[in-house]
Coordinates of C-alpha atoms and ligand atoms in Angstrom, one line a residue:
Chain A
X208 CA 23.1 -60.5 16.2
X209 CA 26.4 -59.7 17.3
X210 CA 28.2 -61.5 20.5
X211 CA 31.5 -61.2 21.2
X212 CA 34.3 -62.4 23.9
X213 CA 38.3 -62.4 24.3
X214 CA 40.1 -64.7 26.3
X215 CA 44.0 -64.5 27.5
X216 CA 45.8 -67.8 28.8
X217 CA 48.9 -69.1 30.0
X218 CA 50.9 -70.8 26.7
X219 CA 51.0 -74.1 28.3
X220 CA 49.8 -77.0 25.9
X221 CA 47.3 -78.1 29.2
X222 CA 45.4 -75.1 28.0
X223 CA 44.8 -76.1 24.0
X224 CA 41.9 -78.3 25.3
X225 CA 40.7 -75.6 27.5
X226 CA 40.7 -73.4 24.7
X227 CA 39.0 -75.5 21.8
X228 CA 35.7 -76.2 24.2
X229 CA 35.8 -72.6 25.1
X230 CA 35.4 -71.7 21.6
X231 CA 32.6 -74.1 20.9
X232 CA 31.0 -73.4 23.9
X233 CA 30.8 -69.6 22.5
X234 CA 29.4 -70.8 19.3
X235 CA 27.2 -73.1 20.1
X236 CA 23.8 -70.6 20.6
X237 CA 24.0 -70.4 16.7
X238 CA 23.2 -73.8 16.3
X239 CA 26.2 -75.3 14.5
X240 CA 26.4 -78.7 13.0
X241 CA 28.7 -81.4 14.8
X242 CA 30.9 -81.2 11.3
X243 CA 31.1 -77.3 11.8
X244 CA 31.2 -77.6 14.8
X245 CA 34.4 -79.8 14.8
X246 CA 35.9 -77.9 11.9
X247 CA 36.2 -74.7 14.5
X248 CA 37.3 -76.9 17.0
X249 CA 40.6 -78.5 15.3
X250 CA 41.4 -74.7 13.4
X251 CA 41.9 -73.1 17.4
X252 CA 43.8 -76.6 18.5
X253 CA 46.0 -76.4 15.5
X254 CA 46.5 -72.1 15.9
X255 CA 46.7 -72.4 19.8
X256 CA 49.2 -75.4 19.2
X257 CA 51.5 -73.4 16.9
X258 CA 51.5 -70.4 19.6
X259 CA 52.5 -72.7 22.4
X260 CA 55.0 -74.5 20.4
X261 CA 56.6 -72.3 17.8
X262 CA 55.5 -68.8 19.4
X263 CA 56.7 -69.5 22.8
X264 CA 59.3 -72.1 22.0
X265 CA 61.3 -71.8 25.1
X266 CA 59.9 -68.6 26.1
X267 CA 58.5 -68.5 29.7
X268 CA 55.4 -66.9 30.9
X269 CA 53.6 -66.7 27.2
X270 CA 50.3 -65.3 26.9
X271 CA 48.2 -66.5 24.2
X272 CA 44.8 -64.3 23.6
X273 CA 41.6 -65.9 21.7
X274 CA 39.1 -62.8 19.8
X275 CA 35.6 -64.2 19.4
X276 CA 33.5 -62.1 16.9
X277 CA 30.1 -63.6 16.4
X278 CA 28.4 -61.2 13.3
X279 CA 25.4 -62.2 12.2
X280 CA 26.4 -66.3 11.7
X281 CA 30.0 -65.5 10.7
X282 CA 32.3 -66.2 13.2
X283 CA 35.7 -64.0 13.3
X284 CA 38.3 -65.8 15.5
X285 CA 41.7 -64.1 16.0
X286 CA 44.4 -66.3 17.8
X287 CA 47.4 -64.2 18.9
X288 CA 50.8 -64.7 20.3
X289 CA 53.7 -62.4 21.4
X290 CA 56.4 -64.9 20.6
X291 CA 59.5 -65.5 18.2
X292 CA 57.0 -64.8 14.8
X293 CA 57.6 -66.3 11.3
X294 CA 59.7 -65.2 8.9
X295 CA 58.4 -66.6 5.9
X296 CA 54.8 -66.8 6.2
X297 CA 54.6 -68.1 2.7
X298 CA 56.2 -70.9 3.1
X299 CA 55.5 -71.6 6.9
X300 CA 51.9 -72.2 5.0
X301 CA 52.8 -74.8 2.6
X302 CA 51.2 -78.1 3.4
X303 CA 54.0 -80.7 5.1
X304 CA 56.5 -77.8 5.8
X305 CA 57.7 -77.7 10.0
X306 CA 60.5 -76.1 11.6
X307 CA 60.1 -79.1 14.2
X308 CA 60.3 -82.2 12.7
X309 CA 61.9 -83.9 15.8
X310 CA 58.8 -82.8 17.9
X311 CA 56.4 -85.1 15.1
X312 CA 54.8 -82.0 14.0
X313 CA 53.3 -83.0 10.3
X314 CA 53.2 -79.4 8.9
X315 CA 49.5 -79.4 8.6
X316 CA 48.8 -76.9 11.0
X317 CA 47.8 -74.1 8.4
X318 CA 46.5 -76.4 5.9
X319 CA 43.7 -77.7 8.1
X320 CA 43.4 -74.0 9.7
X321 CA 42.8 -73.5 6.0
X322 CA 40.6 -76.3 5.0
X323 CA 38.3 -76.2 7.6
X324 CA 37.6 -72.5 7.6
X325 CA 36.5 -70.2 5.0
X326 CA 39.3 -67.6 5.9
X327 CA 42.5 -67.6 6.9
X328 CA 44.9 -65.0 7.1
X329 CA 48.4 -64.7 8.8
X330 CA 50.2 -61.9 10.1
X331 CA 53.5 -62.5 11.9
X332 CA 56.9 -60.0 12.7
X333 CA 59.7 -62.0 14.0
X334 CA 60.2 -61.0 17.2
X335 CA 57.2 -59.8 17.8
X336 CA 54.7 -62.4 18.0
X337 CA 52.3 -64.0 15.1
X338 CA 48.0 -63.0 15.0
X339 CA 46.1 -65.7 13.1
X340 CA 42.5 -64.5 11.7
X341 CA 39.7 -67.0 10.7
X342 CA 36.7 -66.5 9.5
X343 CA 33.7 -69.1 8.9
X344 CA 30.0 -68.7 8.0
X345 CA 28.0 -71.2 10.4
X346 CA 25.3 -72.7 8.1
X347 CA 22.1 -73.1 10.1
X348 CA 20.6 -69.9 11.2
X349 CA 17.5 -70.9 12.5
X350 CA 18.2 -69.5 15.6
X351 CA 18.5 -66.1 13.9
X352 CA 15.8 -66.4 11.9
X353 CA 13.4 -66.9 15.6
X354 CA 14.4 -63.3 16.7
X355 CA 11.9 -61.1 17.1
Chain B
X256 CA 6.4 -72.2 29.6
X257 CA 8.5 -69.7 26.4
X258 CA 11.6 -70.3 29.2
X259 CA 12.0 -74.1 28.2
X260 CA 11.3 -73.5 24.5
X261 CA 13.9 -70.5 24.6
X262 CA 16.4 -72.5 25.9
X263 CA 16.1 -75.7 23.8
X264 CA 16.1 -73.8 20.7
X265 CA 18.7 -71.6 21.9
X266 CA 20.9 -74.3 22.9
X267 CA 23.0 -75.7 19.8
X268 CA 24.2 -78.6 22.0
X269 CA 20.6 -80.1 22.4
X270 CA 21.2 -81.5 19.0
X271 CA 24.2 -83.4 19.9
X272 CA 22.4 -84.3 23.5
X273 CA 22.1 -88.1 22.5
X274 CA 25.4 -89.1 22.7
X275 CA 25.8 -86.4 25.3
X276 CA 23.3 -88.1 27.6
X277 CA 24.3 -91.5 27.0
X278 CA 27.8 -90.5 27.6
X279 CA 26.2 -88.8 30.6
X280 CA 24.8 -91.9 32.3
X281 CA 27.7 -94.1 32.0
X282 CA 30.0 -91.3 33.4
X283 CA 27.6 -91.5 36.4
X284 CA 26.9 -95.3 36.6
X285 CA 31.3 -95.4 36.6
X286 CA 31.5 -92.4 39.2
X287 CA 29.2 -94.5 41.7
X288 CA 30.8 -97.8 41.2
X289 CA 34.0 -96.1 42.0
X290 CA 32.9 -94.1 44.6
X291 CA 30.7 -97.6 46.3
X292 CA 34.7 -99.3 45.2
X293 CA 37.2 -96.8 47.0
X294 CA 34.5 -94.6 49.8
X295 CA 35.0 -91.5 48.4
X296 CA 34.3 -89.8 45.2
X297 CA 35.9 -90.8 41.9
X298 CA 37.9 -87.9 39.9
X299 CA 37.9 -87.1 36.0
X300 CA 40.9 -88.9 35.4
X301 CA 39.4 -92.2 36.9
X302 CA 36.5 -91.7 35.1
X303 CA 37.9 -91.1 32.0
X304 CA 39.7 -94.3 32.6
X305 CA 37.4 -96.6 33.0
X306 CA 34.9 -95.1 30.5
X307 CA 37.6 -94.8 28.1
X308 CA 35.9 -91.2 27.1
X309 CA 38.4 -88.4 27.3
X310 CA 38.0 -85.6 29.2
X311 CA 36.6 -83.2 27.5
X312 CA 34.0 -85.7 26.5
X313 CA 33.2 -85.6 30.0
X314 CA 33.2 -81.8 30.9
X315 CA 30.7 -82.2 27.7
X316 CA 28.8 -84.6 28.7
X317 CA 28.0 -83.5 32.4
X318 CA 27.2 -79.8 30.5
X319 CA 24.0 -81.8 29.1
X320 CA 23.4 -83.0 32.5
X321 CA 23.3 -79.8 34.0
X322 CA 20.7 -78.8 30.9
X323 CA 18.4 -81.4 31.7
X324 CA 18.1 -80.4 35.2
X325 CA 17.9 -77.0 34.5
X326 CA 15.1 -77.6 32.1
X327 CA 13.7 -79.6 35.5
X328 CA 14.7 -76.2 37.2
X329 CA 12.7 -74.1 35.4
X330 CA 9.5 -76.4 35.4
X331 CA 8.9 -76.3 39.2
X332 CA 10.1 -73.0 39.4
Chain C
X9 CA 51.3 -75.3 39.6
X10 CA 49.8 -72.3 38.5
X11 CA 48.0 -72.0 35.8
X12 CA 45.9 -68.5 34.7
X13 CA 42.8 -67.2 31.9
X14 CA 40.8 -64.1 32.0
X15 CA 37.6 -63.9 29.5
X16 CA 35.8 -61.1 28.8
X17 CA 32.0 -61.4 27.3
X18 CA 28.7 -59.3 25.9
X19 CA 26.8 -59.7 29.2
X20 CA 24.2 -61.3 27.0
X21 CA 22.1 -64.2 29.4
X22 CA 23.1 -66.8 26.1
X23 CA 27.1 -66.4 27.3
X24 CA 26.2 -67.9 30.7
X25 CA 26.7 -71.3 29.8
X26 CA 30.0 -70.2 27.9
X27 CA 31.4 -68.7 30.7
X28 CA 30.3 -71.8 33.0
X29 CA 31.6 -74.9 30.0
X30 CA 34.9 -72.2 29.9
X31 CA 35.5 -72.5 33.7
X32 CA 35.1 -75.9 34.2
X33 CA 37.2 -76.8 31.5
X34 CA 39.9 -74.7 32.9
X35 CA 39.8 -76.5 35.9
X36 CA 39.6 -80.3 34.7
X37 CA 43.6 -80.5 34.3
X38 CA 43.1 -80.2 38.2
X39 CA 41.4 -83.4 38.3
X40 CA 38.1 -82.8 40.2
X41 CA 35.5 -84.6 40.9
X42 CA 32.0 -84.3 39.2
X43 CA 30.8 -83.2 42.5
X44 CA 33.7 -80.2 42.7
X45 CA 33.1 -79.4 39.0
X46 CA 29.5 -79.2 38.9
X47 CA 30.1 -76.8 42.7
X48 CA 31.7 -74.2 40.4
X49 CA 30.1 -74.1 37.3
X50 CA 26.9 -73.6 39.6
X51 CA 28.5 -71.0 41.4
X52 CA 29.8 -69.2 38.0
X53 CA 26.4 -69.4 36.4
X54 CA 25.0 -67.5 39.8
X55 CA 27.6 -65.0 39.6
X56 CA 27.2 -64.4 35.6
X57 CA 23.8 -64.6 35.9
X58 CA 23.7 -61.7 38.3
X59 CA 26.1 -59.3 36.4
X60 CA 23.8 -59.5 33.5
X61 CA 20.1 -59.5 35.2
X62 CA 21.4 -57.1 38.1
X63 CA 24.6 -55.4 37.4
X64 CA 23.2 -54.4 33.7
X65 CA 19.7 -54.5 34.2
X66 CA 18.4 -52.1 31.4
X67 CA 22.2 -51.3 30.3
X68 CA 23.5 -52.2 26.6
X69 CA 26.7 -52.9 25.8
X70 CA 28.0 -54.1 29.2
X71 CA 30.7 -56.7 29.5
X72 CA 31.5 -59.3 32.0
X73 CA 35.3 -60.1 33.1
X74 CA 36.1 -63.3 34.4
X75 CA 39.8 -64.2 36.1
X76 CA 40.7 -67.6 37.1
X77 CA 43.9 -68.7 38.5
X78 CA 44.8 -72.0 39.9
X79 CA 46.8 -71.6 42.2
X80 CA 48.7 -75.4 43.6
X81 CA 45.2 -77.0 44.4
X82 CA 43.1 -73.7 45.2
X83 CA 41.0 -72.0 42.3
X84 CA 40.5 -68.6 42.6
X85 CA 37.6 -67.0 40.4
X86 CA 36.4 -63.6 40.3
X87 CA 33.2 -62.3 38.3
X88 CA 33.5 -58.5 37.5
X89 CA 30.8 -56.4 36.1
X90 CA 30.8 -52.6 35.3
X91 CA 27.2 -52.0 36.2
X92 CA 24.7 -50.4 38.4
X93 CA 26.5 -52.4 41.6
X94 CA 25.0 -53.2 44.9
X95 CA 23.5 -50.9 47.7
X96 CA 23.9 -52.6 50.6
X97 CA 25.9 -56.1 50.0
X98 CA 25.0 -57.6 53.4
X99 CA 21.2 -57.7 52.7
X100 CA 22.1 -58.7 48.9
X101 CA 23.6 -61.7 50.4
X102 CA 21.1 -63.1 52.5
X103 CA 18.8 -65.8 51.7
X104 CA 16.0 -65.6 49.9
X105 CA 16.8 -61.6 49.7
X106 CA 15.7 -60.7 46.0
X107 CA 15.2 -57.3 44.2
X108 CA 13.8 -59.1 41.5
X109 CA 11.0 -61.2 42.8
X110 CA 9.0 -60.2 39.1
X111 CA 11.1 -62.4 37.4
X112 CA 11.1 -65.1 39.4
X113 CA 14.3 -65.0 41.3
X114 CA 14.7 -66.7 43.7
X115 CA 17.0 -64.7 46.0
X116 CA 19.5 -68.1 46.6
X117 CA 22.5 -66.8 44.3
X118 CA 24.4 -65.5 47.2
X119 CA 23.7 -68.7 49.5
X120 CA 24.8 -71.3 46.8
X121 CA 27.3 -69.4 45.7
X122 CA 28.7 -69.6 49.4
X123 CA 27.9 -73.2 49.8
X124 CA 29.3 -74.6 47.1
X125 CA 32.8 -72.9 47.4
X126 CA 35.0 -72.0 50.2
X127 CA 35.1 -68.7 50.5
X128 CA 33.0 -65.9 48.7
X129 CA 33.3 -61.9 48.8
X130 CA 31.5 -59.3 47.2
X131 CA 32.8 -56.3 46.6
X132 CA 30.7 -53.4 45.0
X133 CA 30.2 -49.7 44.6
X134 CA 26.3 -48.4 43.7
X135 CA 26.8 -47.5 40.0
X136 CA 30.6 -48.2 39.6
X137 CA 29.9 -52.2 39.5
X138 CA 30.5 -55.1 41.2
X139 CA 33.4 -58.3 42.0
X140 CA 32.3 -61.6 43.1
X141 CA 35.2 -63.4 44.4
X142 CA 35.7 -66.7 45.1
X143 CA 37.8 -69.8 46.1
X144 CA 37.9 -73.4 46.3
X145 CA 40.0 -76.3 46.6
X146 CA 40.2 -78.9 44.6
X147 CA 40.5 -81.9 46.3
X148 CA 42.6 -84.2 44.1
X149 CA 45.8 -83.3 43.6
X150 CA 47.2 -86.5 41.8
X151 CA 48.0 -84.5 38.3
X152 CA 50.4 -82.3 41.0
X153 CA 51.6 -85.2 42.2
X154 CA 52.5 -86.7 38.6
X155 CA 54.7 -83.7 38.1
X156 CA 58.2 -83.9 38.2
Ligands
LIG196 N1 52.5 -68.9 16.2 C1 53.7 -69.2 15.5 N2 54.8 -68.6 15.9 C2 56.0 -68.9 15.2 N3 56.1 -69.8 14.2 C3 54.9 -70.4 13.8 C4 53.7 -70.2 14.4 N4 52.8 -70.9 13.8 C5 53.4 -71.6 12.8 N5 54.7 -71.3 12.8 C6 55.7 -71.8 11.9 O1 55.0 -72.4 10.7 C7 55.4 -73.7 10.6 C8 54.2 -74.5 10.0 O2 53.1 -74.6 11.0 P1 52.1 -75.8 10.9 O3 51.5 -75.8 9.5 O4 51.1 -75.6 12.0 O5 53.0 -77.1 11.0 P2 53.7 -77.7 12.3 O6 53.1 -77.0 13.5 O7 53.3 -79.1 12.3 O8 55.1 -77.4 12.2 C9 55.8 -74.2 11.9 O9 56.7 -75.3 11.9 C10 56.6 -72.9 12.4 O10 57.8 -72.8 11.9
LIG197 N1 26.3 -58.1 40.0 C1 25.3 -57.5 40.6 N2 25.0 -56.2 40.4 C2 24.0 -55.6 41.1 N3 23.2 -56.2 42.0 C3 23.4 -57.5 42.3 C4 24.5 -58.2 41.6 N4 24.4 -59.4 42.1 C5 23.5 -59.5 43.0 N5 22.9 -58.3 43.2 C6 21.7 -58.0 44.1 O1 21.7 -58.9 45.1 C7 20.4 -59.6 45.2 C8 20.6 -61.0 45.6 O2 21.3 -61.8 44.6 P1 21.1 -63.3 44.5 O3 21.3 -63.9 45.9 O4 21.8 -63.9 43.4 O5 19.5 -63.5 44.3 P2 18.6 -63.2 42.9 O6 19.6 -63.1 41.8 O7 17.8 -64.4 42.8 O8 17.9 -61.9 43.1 C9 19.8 -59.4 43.8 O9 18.4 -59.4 43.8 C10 20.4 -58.0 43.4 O10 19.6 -57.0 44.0
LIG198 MG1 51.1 -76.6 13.9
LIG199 MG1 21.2 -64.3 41.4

């Protein structure tokens, strides 16, 4: 089985809900569990999030774009944005580290992306904007296994 | 008929449909004491208000609604 | 307030309740009732319903566009699909008019989706595909208000 969908949205933080029940909704014909479930839905707030925030800082008329990949029960997400970028992506990654402290930001965002996926990978250009890939195996496959 | 069983399988968000439909009724016993309260119909932010449930529990919770009556839907189809 | 998503999808029948839990999280930032949110989310699940039963009847691979913009209080949705389109759209729409009767349609997509929005047009070429547009207003408009 093989589904797939991309979404493009205006970078406004009203949207990060929007996009978080979107994504479950897409996942939800393969039977997740509430935990798995959850997992997908705080890795897209904490990656949508960063690209309102940090991508867009200041930058009117952002576009942030969600890929969907459903592959058998592995779901691919892509969360991409065509803002400022990171310089160091190494330590941008490190648990606790922000460029916004003053904004409350705890520096967990890629930790948790991290944590609650299976994959994480982060490719970013300053300037250019920053493409955040997830990957995660969705346990119960019964629904695959009733295909005929 | 296979239409019902397709979709309840199908459907990972039957297995979270308890708290869904519970949520479900007291959205709907608040949105017709409001709208008795004021004449008209109560929004999602006065909802979410008074049921304390946030938003997105609601846009959740009326998606189960929805399910149930289109499992009704399809039985006297 | 204006406030804008496009979603593209596998027209696959298991995405209609994806594309209809998308829209109407979109539009709860615009405070509607249950009454206005369950209106569109019945009238998106007609219109996605359609592009994949009728626009790609027998076709593999097809994908369905949706675009959404908000608009001050107004919601503006079309449903685009790249299939076999629509002969003659003013029999398509009437009531009860079905070209599917096998499968048990029932011929009242058309009709509710007109009823339970403001406007409707259909606009389609016989295999180049087919655009459902639509509009509402959304009564409440306390979260415009609240801005400053
Ligand atoms: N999409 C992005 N565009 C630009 N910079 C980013 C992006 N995502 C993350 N960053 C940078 O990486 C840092 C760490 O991100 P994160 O772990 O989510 O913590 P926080 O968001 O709390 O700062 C951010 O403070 C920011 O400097
Ligand atoms: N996206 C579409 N592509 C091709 N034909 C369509 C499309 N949408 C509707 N139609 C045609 O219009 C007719 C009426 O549609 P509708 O009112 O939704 O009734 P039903 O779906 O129950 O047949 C359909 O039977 C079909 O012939
Ligand atoms: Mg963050
Ligand atoms: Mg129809």
């Amino acid at each position: 089985m093989r589904n797939e969908m991309t979404m493009e949205f205006d970078a406004i933080s009203e949207n990060e809900a929007f996009a978080r029940i979107s994504v479950a909704a897409f996942i939800s014909f393969l039977n997740p569990t509430l935990e798995e479930m959850s997992d997908v839905k705080t890795a897209v707030s904490e990656a949508v999030t960063n690209a309102v925030i940090h991508g867009y800082d200041g930058i009117e008329g952002g576009k942030v774009v969600i890929n969907c990949l459903i592959e058998k029960d592995v779901l691919h997400i892509e969360v991409i944005d065509k803002g400022k970028g990171i310089e160091n992506i190494e330590r941008a990654m490190e648990p606790l580290f922000t460029t916004k402290p003053e904004l409350n930001r705890s520096g967990m965002g890629f930790p948790f992306m991290e944590a609650f996926m299976d994959d994480l990978e982060v490719i970013s250009e300053p300037d250019k904007g920053t493409i955040v890939q997830m990957k995660k195996k969705i346990g119960c496959t019964s629904w695959i296994e009733d295909e005929e | 008929s296979g239409e019902i069983k397709r979709f309840l399988r199908d459907d990972g968000m039957v297995k979270v449909s308890r708290t869904l439909k519970e949520n479900g009724w007291k959205i709907k016993q608040t949105a017709e004491k409001i709208s008795y309260e004021q004449g008209r119909e109560a929004t999602l932010e006065e909802i979410s208000k008074l049921t304390e449930l946030s938003i997105e529990d609601i846009v959740m919770a009326m998606e189960a609604n929805v399910e149930v009556e289109s499992i009704y839907k399809s039985v006297y189809q």
